[in-house]
Amino acid sequence: MKKAIPLRDGFFVFENKPLIIKKNSTMKFKENQILAGDIQVTYIDEGKHEGIPIIFIHGFPFNKWSWENQIDVFKEHARVLAYDVRGFGNTNPGTVEYSIDRFGQDLFHFMDALQIEKAVVCGLSMGGYIALNAIEQQPERISAVILADTQCLADTEEAKVKRMNTIAAIQEKGLQEYTQDSIQKLFSESSLANKKEEVLFIEHTIQHTRSETICQTLKALAGRREMCPFLELITIPTLIMVGQNDQITTPEVAQKMHERIAGSILTVIDNAGHISNLENAGSFNLALLQFLKPEVVNVVA
Ligand code: MLT
């Protein structure tokens, strides 16, 4: 028998309904642009324009198209937005220094420009750093948060040196070697072998990102603050997700975050590395759907 998962009043998703869409091309959804603070932000805006929207924030060095599988499913239930962080995809790089604080402010400029007072925010990795920063800046504007494949720790001295060496290598040799190294760390072994389309997509994404943006963001990531003590102050509904084989932000790291955020839910996504929303979109979407149901987070107010 099919098991129905309630989403919100009158809406159900059947357990065996496909929760994955096939990635066939870019431009599946319309790209929009809006002036937000000092930059033109490029974004996707789909679904019902009622209730509390969900804003997806991509990881490094990706862009909004990495959320295609989620947009396709969640647009049936809520307003879904995915935007390109400053300098990524088609959003302007601007002229200011990059930092996670800056990216957090950018999120609010984006929300202000669209007159969005409150949103559910879902961030993967760097997107999770931005989401945490945003909750610290204006907690009243984030109604729930999904922290995927991310962490609250700052870079160690060793990690900072590694990032600086990466910048030097990119400046000397370009993005080719950097892309190949990144792919090996981002995906699980099984995804590398079996998810060729997703791997090619991320390879293409990295190679088409401005080197200047990658280098500036590497500096921003190296300079980010530790947010672990702040987790204890979070009171909004929180879902933490992590790929079972994530080597960058491991399930142990996710478990520690879960222990610090009262009432948080931790879901380990099997058959996935660091890009769990892409490597196992079905399980990722299912966990997110369950989180967004009325008893937990009513995405439609
Ligand atoms: C990401 O996926 O956003 C990065 O792994 C974040 C980081 O390098 O700290």
mmCIF file of C-alpha atoms and ligand atoms in Angstrom:
data_model
loop_
_atom_site.group_PDB
_atom_site.id
_atom_site.type_symbol
_atom_site.label_atom_id
_atom_site.label_comp_id
_atom_site.label_asym_id
_atom_site.label_seq_id
_atom_site.Cartn_x
_atom_site.Cartn_y
_atom_site.Cartn_z
ATOM 1 C CA MET A 1 0.000 0.000 0.000
ATOM 2 C CA LYS A 2 1.219 3.504 -0.785
ATOM 3 C CA LYS A 3 2.029 5.515 2.313
ATOM 4 C CA ALA A 4 0.905 9.117 2.096
ATOM 5 C CA ILE A 5 3.065 11.758 3.681
ATOM 6 C CA PRO A 6 1.038 14.810 4.733
ATOM 7 C CA LEU A 7 2.612 18.084 3.702
ATOM 8 C CA ARG A 8 0.099 20.656 4.733
ATOM 9 C CA ASP A 9 -3.677 20.932 4.774
ATOM 10 C CA GLY A 10 -5.048 19.040 1.841
ATOM 11 C CA PHE A 11 -1.671 18.152 0.365
ATOM 12 C CA PHE A 12 -0.081 14.732 0.393
ATOM 13 C CA VAL A 13 2.941 13.245 -1.250
ATOM 14 C CA PHE A 14 2.942 9.523 -1.839
ATOM 15 C CA GLU A 15 6.017 7.688 -0.733
ATOM 16 C CA ASN A 16 6.543 6.128 -4.114
ATOM 17 C CA LYS A 17 6.029 9.332 -6.056
ATOM 18 C CA PRO A 18 9.333 10.205 -7.737
ATOM 19 C CA LEU A 19 11.088 12.869 -5.749
ATOM 20 C CA ILE A 20 13.833 13.297 -8.271
ATOM 21 C CA ILE A 21 13.764 15.075 -11.554
ATOM 22 C CA LYS A 22 16.170 14.323 -14.334
ATOM 23 C CA LYS A 23 18.632 17.092 -14.945
ATOM 24 C CA ASN A 24 18.465 17.713 -18.670
ATOM 25 C CA SER A 25 19.551 21.268 -19.172
ATOM 26 C CA THR A 26 20.118 24.595 -17.600
ATOM 27 C CA MET A 27 17.378 27.202 -17.931
ATOM 28 C CA LYS A 28 14.659 24.822 -16.885
ATOM 29 C CA PHE A 29 13.349 27.717 -14.787
ATOM 30 C CA LYS A 30 13.237 31.392 -15.637
ATOM 31 C CA GLU A 31 16.161 33.485 -14.413
ATOM 32 C CA ASN A 32 15.213 36.791 -12.815
ATOM 33 C CA GLN A 33 17.350 39.740 -11.774
ATOM 34 C CA ILE A 34 16.836 42.302 -9.059
ATOM 35 C CA LEU A 35 18.919 45.120 -7.621
ATOM 36 C CA ALA A 36 19.667 44.143 -4.024
ATOM 37 C CA GLY A 37 22.033 46.473 -2.170
ATOM 38 C CA ASP A 38 25.041 47.121 -4.417
ATOM 39 C CA ILE A 39 24.549 44.170 -6.795
ATOM 40 C CA GLN A 40 22.124 42.738 -9.331
ATOM 41 C CA VAL A 41 21.164 39.344 -7.924
ATOM 42 C CA THR A 42 20.139 36.584 -10.324
ATOM 43 C CA TYR A 43 17.576 34.162 -8.988
ATOM 44 C CA ILE A 44 14.898 31.586 -9.675
ATOM 45 C CA ASP A 45 11.465 32.271 -8.209
ATOM 46 C CA GLU A 46 8.923 29.479 -8.669
ATOM 47 C CA GLY A 47 5.785 28.116 -7.062
ATOM 48 C CA LYS A 48 2.927 29.607 -5.143
ATOM 49 C CA HIS A 49 3.264 33.236 -4.141
ATOM 50 C CA GLU A 50 1.564 32.782 -0.797
ATOM 51 C CA GLY A 51 2.791 31.870 2.649
ATOM 52 C CA ILE A 52 6.375 31.645 3.793
ATOM 53 C CA PRO A 53 8.878 31.101 0.972
ATOM 54 C CA ILE A 54 11.859 28.757 1.033
ATOM 55 C CA ILE A 55 15.154 30.270 -0.030
ATOM 56 C CA PHE A 56 17.910 27.894 -1.154
ATOM 57 C CA ILE A 57 21.544 29.010 -0.774
ATOM 58 C CA HIS A 58 24.156 27.091 -2.738
ATOM 59 C CA GLY A 59 27.526 25.777 -1.633
ATOM 60 C CA PHE A 60 30.986 26.731 -2.865
ATOM 61 C CA PRO A 61 31.719 27.041 -5.741
ATOM 62 C CA PHE A 62 28.321 26.270 -7.219
ATOM 63 C CA ASN A 63 25.304 28.341 -8.175
ATOM 64 C CA LYS A 64 21.498 28.322 -7.982
ATOM 65 C CA TRP A 65 21.143 25.576 -10.593
ATOM 66 C CA SER A 66 22.485 23.054 -8.080
ATOM 67 C CA TRP A 67 19.001 23.237 -6.479
ATOM 68 C CA GLU A 68 17.080 22.242 -9.597
ATOM 69 C CA ASN A 69 15.863 18.949 -8.103
ATOM 70 C CA GLN A 70 14.538 20.720 -5.019
ATOM 71 C CA ILE A 71 12.878 23.557 -6.945
ATOM 72 C CA ASP A 72 11.067 21.088 -9.142
ATOM 73 C CA VAL A 73 9.548 19.272 -6.173
ATOM 74 C CA PHE A 74 8.946 22.101 -3.702
ATOM 75 C CA LYS A 75 7.433 24.562 -6.190
ATOM 76 C CA GLU A 76 4.302 22.426 -5.958
ATOM 77 C CA HIS A 77 3.970 23.302 -2.279
ATOM 78 C CA ALA A 78 5.437 26.714 -1.620
ATOM 79 C CA ARG A 79 7.219 29.685 -3.135
ATOM 80 C CA VAL A 80 10.789 28.564 -3.789
ATOM 81 C CA LEU A 81 13.702 30.828 -4.491
ATOM 82 C CA ALA A 82 17.296 29.969 -5.293
ATOM 83 C CA TYR A 83 19.783 32.762 -5.916
ATOM 84 C CA ASP A 84 23.369 33.120 -7.022
ATOM 85 C CA VAL A 85 25.555 34.345 -4.189
ATOM 86 C CA ARG A 86 27.629 37.477 -4.994
ATOM 87 C CA GLY A 87 30.004 36.731 -7.882
ATOM 88 C CA PHE A 88 28.636 33.230 -8.585
ATOM 89 C CA GLY A 89 26.403 32.258 -11.509
ATOM 90 C CA ASN A 90 24.996 35.437 -12.996
ATOM 91 C CA THR A 91 25.017 37.629 -9.882
ATOM 92 C CA ASN A 92 27.373 40.630 -10.062
ATOM 93 C CA PRO A 93 30.616 40.307 -8.135
ATOM 94 C CA GLY A 94 30.349 43.872 -6.795
ATOM 95 C CA THR A 95 33.398 45.782 -5.634
ATOM 96 C CA VAL A 96 33.493 45.079 -1.891
ATOM 97 C CA GLU A 97 35.569 42.522 0.018
ATOM 98 C CA TYR A 98 33.878 39.132 0.426
ATOM 99 C CA SER A 99 33.046 37.669 3.825
ATOM 100 C CA ILE A 100 30.366 35.427 5.278
ATOM 101 C CA ASP A 101 29.016 38.515 7.100
ATOM 102 C CA ARG A 102 28.736 40.258 3.729
ATOM 103 C CA PHE A 103 26.967 37.257 2.187
ATOM 104 C CA GLY A 104 24.557 37.255 5.162
ATOM 105 C CA GLN A 105 23.792 40.955 4.567
ATOM 106 C CA ASP A 106 23.331 40.211 0.864
ATOM 107 C CA LEU A 107 20.637 37.681 1.741
ATOM 108 C CA PHE A 108 18.659 40.354 3.597
ATOM 109 C CA HIS A 109 19.131 42.867 0.766
ATOM 110 C CA PHE A 110 17.749 40.209 -1.559
ATOM 111 C CA MET A 111 14.780 39.551 0.748
ATOM 112 C CA ASP A 112 14.178 43.302 1.132
ATOM 113 C CA ALA A 113 14.264 43.839 -2.636
ATOM 114 C CA LEU A 114 11.601 41.143 -3.044
ATOM 115 C CA GLN A 115 9.666 42.400 -0.012
ATOM 116 C CA ILE A 116 10.047 39.054 1.733
ATOM 117 C CA GLU A 117 9.717 39.647 5.441
ATOM 118 C CA LYS A 118 10.319 36.080 6.603
ATOM 119 C CA ALA A 119 11.589 32.880 4.972
ATOM 120 C CA VAL A 120 12.613 29.292 5.565
ATOM 121 C CA VAL A 121 16.283 29.134 4.591
ATOM 122 C CA CYS A 122 18.044 26.034 3.284
ATOM 123 C CA GLY A 123 21.814 26.295 2.892
ATOM 124 C CA LEU A 124 24.338 23.705 1.797
ATOM 125 C CA SER A 125 27.883 23.988 3.113
ATOM 126 C CA MET A 126 28.847 27.647 2.431
ATOM 127 C CA GLY A 127 25.098 28.234 2.118
ATOM 128 C CA GLY A 128 24.814 26.859 5.669
ATOM 129 C CA TYR A 129 27.486 29.299 6.900
ATOM 130 C CA ILE A 130 25.430 32.092 5.314
ATOM 131 C CA ALA A 131 22.193 30.784 6.858
ATOM 132 C CA LEU A 132 23.749 30.686 10.360
ATOM 133 C CA ASN A 133 25.156 34.165 9.890
ATOM 134 C CA ALA A 134 21.722 35.399 8.790
ATOM 135 C CA ILE A 135 20.048 33.901 11.867
ATOM 136 C CA GLU A 136 22.599 35.734 14.000
ATOM 137 C CA GLN A 137 21.990 39.035 12.158
ATOM 138 C CA GLN A 138 18.170 39.067 11.996
ATOM 139 C CA PRO A 139 16.703 36.009 13.749
ATOM 140 C CA GLU A 140 13.147 37.294 13.466
ATOM 141 C CA ARG A 141 13.257 36.982 9.669
ATOM 142 C CA ILE A 142 14.171 33.283 9.473
ATOM 143 C CA SER A 143 11.286 31.000 10.423
ATOM 144 C CA ALA A 144 13.120 27.676 10.044
ATOM 145 C CA VAL A 145 16.493 26.526 8.801
ATOM 146 C CA ILE A 146 17.923 23.554 6.957
ATOM 147 C CA LEU A 147 21.661 23.124 7.430
ATOM 148 C CA ALA A 148 22.980 20.660 4.872
ATOM 149 C CA ASP A 149 26.550 19.345 4.749
ATOM 150 C CA THR A 150 27.818 22.271 6.743
ATOM 151 C CA GLN A 151 29.545 23.029 10.027
ATOM 152 C CA CYS A 152 29.856 25.634 12.763
ATOM 153 C CA LEU A 153 33.648 25.438 13.035
ATOM 154 C CA ALA A 154 36.057 28.037 11.676
ATOM 155 C CA ASP A 155 39.022 26.982 9.540
ATOM 156 C CA THR A 156 42.035 25.607 11.386
ATOM 157 C CA GLU A 157 45.384 27.308 10.706
ATOM 158 C CA GLU A 158 46.246 24.386 8.460
ATOM 159 C CA ALA A 159 43.006 24.768 6.481
ATOM 160 C CA LYS A 160 43.669 28.506 6.066
ATOM 161 C CA VAL A 161 47.138 27.820 4.658
ATOM 162 C CA LYS A 162 45.639 25.261 2.301
ATOM 163 C CA ARG A 163 43.125 27.808 1.015
ATOM 164 C CA MET A 164 45.907 30.370 0.414
ATOM 165 C CA ASN A 165 47.917 27.741 -1.472
ATOM 166 C CA THR A 166 44.845 26.952 -3.544
ATOM 167 C CA ILE A 167 44.476 30.636 -4.434
ATOM 168 C CA ALA A 168 48.138 30.765 -5.522
ATOM 169 C CA ALA A 169 47.704 27.609 -7.611
ATOM 170 C CA ILE A 170 44.552 28.947 -9.322
ATOM 171 C CA GLN A 171 46.254 32.267 -10.063
ATOM 172 C CA GLU A 172 49.188 30.433 -11.597
ATOM 173 C CA LYS A 173 47.496 27.558 -13.412
ATOM 174 C CA GLY A 174 43.804 28.373 -13.769
ATOM 175 C CA LEU A 175 40.844 26.248 -12.721
ATOM 176 C CA GLN A 176 41.480 22.889 -14.421
ATOM 177 C CA GLU A 177 43.452 21.146 -11.662
ATOM 178 C CA TYR A 178 41.413 22.823 -8.936
ATOM 179 C CA THR A 179 38.204 21.526 -10.507
ATOM 180 C CA GLN A 180 39.456 17.948 -10.674
ATOM 181 C CA ASP A 181 40.725 18.031 -7.048
ATOM 182 C CA SER A 182 37.425 19.498 -5.868
ATOM 183 C CA ILE A 183 35.343 16.861 -7.643
ATOM 184 C CA GLN A 184 37.238 14.086 -5.849
ATOM 185 C CA LYS A 185 36.451 15.611 -2.443
ATOM 186 C CA LEU A 186 32.910 16.771 -3.111
ATOM 187 C CA PHE A 187 31.392 13.500 -4.303
ATOM 188 C CA SER A 188 31.276 10.109 -2.621
ATOM 189 C CA GLU A 189 33.165 7.293 -4.332
ATOM 190 C CA SER A 190 29.915 5.737 -5.402
ATOM 191 C CA SER A 191 28.634 9.018 -6.917
ATOM 192 C CA LEU A 192 31.913 9.458 -8.798
ATOM 193 C CA ALA A 193 31.355 6.043 -10.346
ATOM 194 C CA ASN A 194 27.597 6.129 -10.852
ATOM 195 C CA LYS A 195 26.369 9.735 -11.002
ATOM 196 C CA LYS A 196 28.203 10.832 -14.112
ATOM 197 C CA GLU A 197 25.640 13.455 -15.066
ATOM 198 C CA GLU A 198 25.807 15.159 -11.654
ATOM 199 C CA VAL A 199 29.623 15.010 -11.628
ATOM 200 C CA LEU A 200 29.798 16.575 -15.100
ATOM 201 C CA PHE A 201 27.328 19.241 -14.055
ATOM 202 C CA ILE A 202 29.443 20.287 -11.050
ATOM 203 C CA GLU A 203 32.639 20.096 -13.113
ATOM 204 C CA HIS A 204 31.061 22.405 -15.664
ATOM 205 C CA THR A 205 29.775 24.725 -12.926
ATOM 206 C CA ILE A 206 33.196 25.109 -11.294
ATOM 207 C CA GLN A 207 34.962 25.641 -14.600
ATOM 208 C CA HIS A 208 32.529 28.387 -15.540
ATOM 209 C CA THR A 209 32.828 30.252 -12.248
ATOM 210 C CA ARG A 210 35.067 33.348 -12.315
ATOM 211 C CA SER A 211 38.497 32.532 -10.845
ATOM 212 C CA GLU A 212 38.409 35.907 -9.116
ATOM 213 C CA THR A 213 35.172 34.940 -7.333
ATOM 214 C CA ILE A 214 36.633 31.583 -6.298
ATOM 215 C CA CYS A 215 39.782 33.220 -4.918
ATOM 216 C CA GLN A 216 37.919 35.998 -3.090
ATOM 217 C CA THR A 217 35.512 33.455 -1.608
ATOM 218 C CA LEU A 218 38.352 31.165 -0.515
ATOM 219 C CA LYS A 219 39.649 34.150 1.505
ATOM 220 C CA ALA A 220 36.168 34.747 2.920
ATOM 221 C CA LEU A 221 35.830 31.085 3.918
ATOM 222 C CA ALA A 222 39.257 31.143 5.570
ATOM 223 C CA GLY A 223 38.271 34.239 7.533
ATOM 224 C CA ARG A 224 34.892 33.021 8.780
ATOM 225 C CA ARG A 225 34.114 33.009 12.503
ATOM 226 C CA GLU A 226 33.378 29.935 14.575
ATOM 227 C CA MET A 227 29.615 29.745 15.150
ATOM 228 C CA CYS A 228 29.415 26.715 17.468
ATOM 229 C CA PRO A 229 28.492 28.535 20.719
ATOM 230 C CA PHE A 230 25.854 30.462 18.754
ATOM 231 C CA LEU A 231 24.039 27.209 17.902
ATOM 232 C CA GLU A 232 22.819 27.007 21.507
ATOM 233 C CA LEU A 233 20.854 30.234 20.968
ATOM 234 C CA ILE A 234 18.924 28.913 17.975
ATOM 235 C CA THR A 235 15.259 28.373 18.782
ATOM 236 C CA ILE A 236 13.700 28.009 15.319
ATOM 237 C CA PRO A 237 12.924 24.569 13.841
ATOM 238 C CA THR A 238 16.163 23.178 12.443
ATOM 239 C CA LEU A 239 16.837 20.263 10.139
ATOM 240 C CA ILE A 240 20.440 19.144 9.778
ATOM 241 C CA MET A 241 21.266 16.917 6.831
ATOM 242 C CA VAL A 242 24.552 15.307 5.926
ATOM 243 C CA GLY A 243 25.722 12.877 3.283
ATOM 244 C CA GLN A 244 26.752 9.575 4.846
ATOM 245 C CA ASN A 245 30.081 9.794 2.974
ATOM 246 C CA ASP A 246 30.676 13.515 3.256
ATOM 247 C CA GLN A 247 34.451 13.869 3.713
ATOM 248 C CA ILE A 248 34.393 17.696 3.983
ATOM 249 C CA THR A 249 31.774 18.150 6.712
ATOM 250 C CA THR A 250 31.374 14.662 8.123
ATOM 251 C CA PRO A 251 28.376 13.046 9.853
ATOM 252 C CA GLU A 252 30.325 13.422 13.160
ATOM 253 C CA VAL A 253 30.465 17.176 12.638
ATOM 254 C CA ALA A 254 26.724 17.206 11.868
ATOM 255 C CA GLN A 255 26.028 15.152 15.015
ATOM 256 C CA LYS A 256 27.865 17.780 17.132
ATOM 257 C CA MET A 257 25.756 20.551 15.605
ATOM 258 C CA HIS A 258 22.625 18.528 16.280
ATOM 259 C CA GLU A 259 23.608 18.171 19.957
ATOM 260 C CA ARG A 260 23.983 21.958 20.263
ATOM 261 C CA ILE A 261 20.712 22.999 18.603
ATOM 262 C CA ALA A 262 17.794 22.200 20.896
ATOM 263 C CA GLY A 263 15.024 20.265 19.167
ATOM 264 C CA SER A 264 16.929 19.927 15.908
ATOM 265 C CA ILE A 265 16.420 16.934 13.625
ATOM 266 C CA LEU A 266 19.424 15.147 12.136
ATOM 267 C CA THR A 267 19.055 13.139 8.946
ATOM 268 C CA VAL A 268 21.957 11.249 7.419
ATOM 269 C CA ILE A 269 21.531 10.922 3.652
ATOM 270 C CA ASP A 270 22.814 7.597 2.412
ATOM 271 C CA ASN A 271 24.639 7.232 -0.901
ATOM 272 C CA ALA A 272 25.857 10.802 -0.772
ATOM 273 C CA GLY A 273 29.006 12.795 -0.153
ATOM 274 C CA HIS A 274 29.193 16.578 0.342
ATOM 275 C CA ILE A 275 26.512 17.556 -2.204
ATOM 276 C CA SER A 276 23.724 15.483 -0.683
ATOM 277 C CA ASN A 277 20.916 17.421 -2.410
ATOM 278 C CA LEU A 278 22.346 16.437 -5.777
ATOM 279 C CA GLU A 279 23.848 13.019 -5.047
ATOM 280 C CA ASN A 280 20.730 11.630 -3.421
ATOM 281 C CA ALA A 281 17.996 14.099 -4.267
ATOM 282 C CA GLY A 282 15.230 11.606 -3.454
ATOM 283 C CA SER A 283 16.254 11.108 0.187
ATOM 284 C CA PHE A 284 17.153 14.767 0.606
ATOM 285 C CA ASN A 285 13.748 15.880 -0.685
ATOM 286 C CA LEU A 286 11.893 13.349 1.406
ATOM 287 C CA ALA A 287 13.589 14.531 4.617
ATOM 288 C CA LEU A 288 12.874 18.123 3.652
ATOM 289 C CA LEU A 289 9.214 17.378 2.872
ATOM 290 C CA GLN A 290 8.759 15.721 6.240
ATOM 291 C CA PHE A 291 10.364 18.684 7.963
ATOM 292 C CA LEU A 292 8.110 21.140 6.153
ATOM 293 C CA LYS A 293 4.863 19.398 7.095
ATOM 294 C CA PRO A 294 2.447 21.303 9.319
ATOM 295 C CA GLU A 295 3.414 19.706 12.610
ATOM 296 C CA VAL A 296 6.999 20.853 12.195
ATOM 297 C CA VAL A 297 7.224 23.873 9.897
ATOM 298 C CA ASN A 298 4.076 25.045 8.200
ATOM 299 C CA VAL A 299 5.583 26.534 5.079
ATOM 300 C CA VAL A 300 2.262 28.065 4.192
ATOM 301 C CA ALA A 301 1.257 30.397 6.983
HETATM 302 C C1 MLT B 1 31.172 24.282 0.249
HETATM 303 O O1 MLT B 1 30.775 23.253 -0.316
HETATM 304 O O2 MLT B 1 30.464 25.295 0.299
HETATM 305 C C2 MLT B 1 32.567 24.285 0.809
HETATM 306 O O3 MLT B 1 33.001 22.998 1.006
HETATM 307 C C3 MLT B 1 32.681 25.112 2.056
HETATM 308 C C4 MLT B 1 34.081 25.160 2.575
HETATM 309 O O4 MLT B 1 35.031 24.943 1.802
HETATM 310 O O5 MLT B 1 34.252 25.434 3.778
#
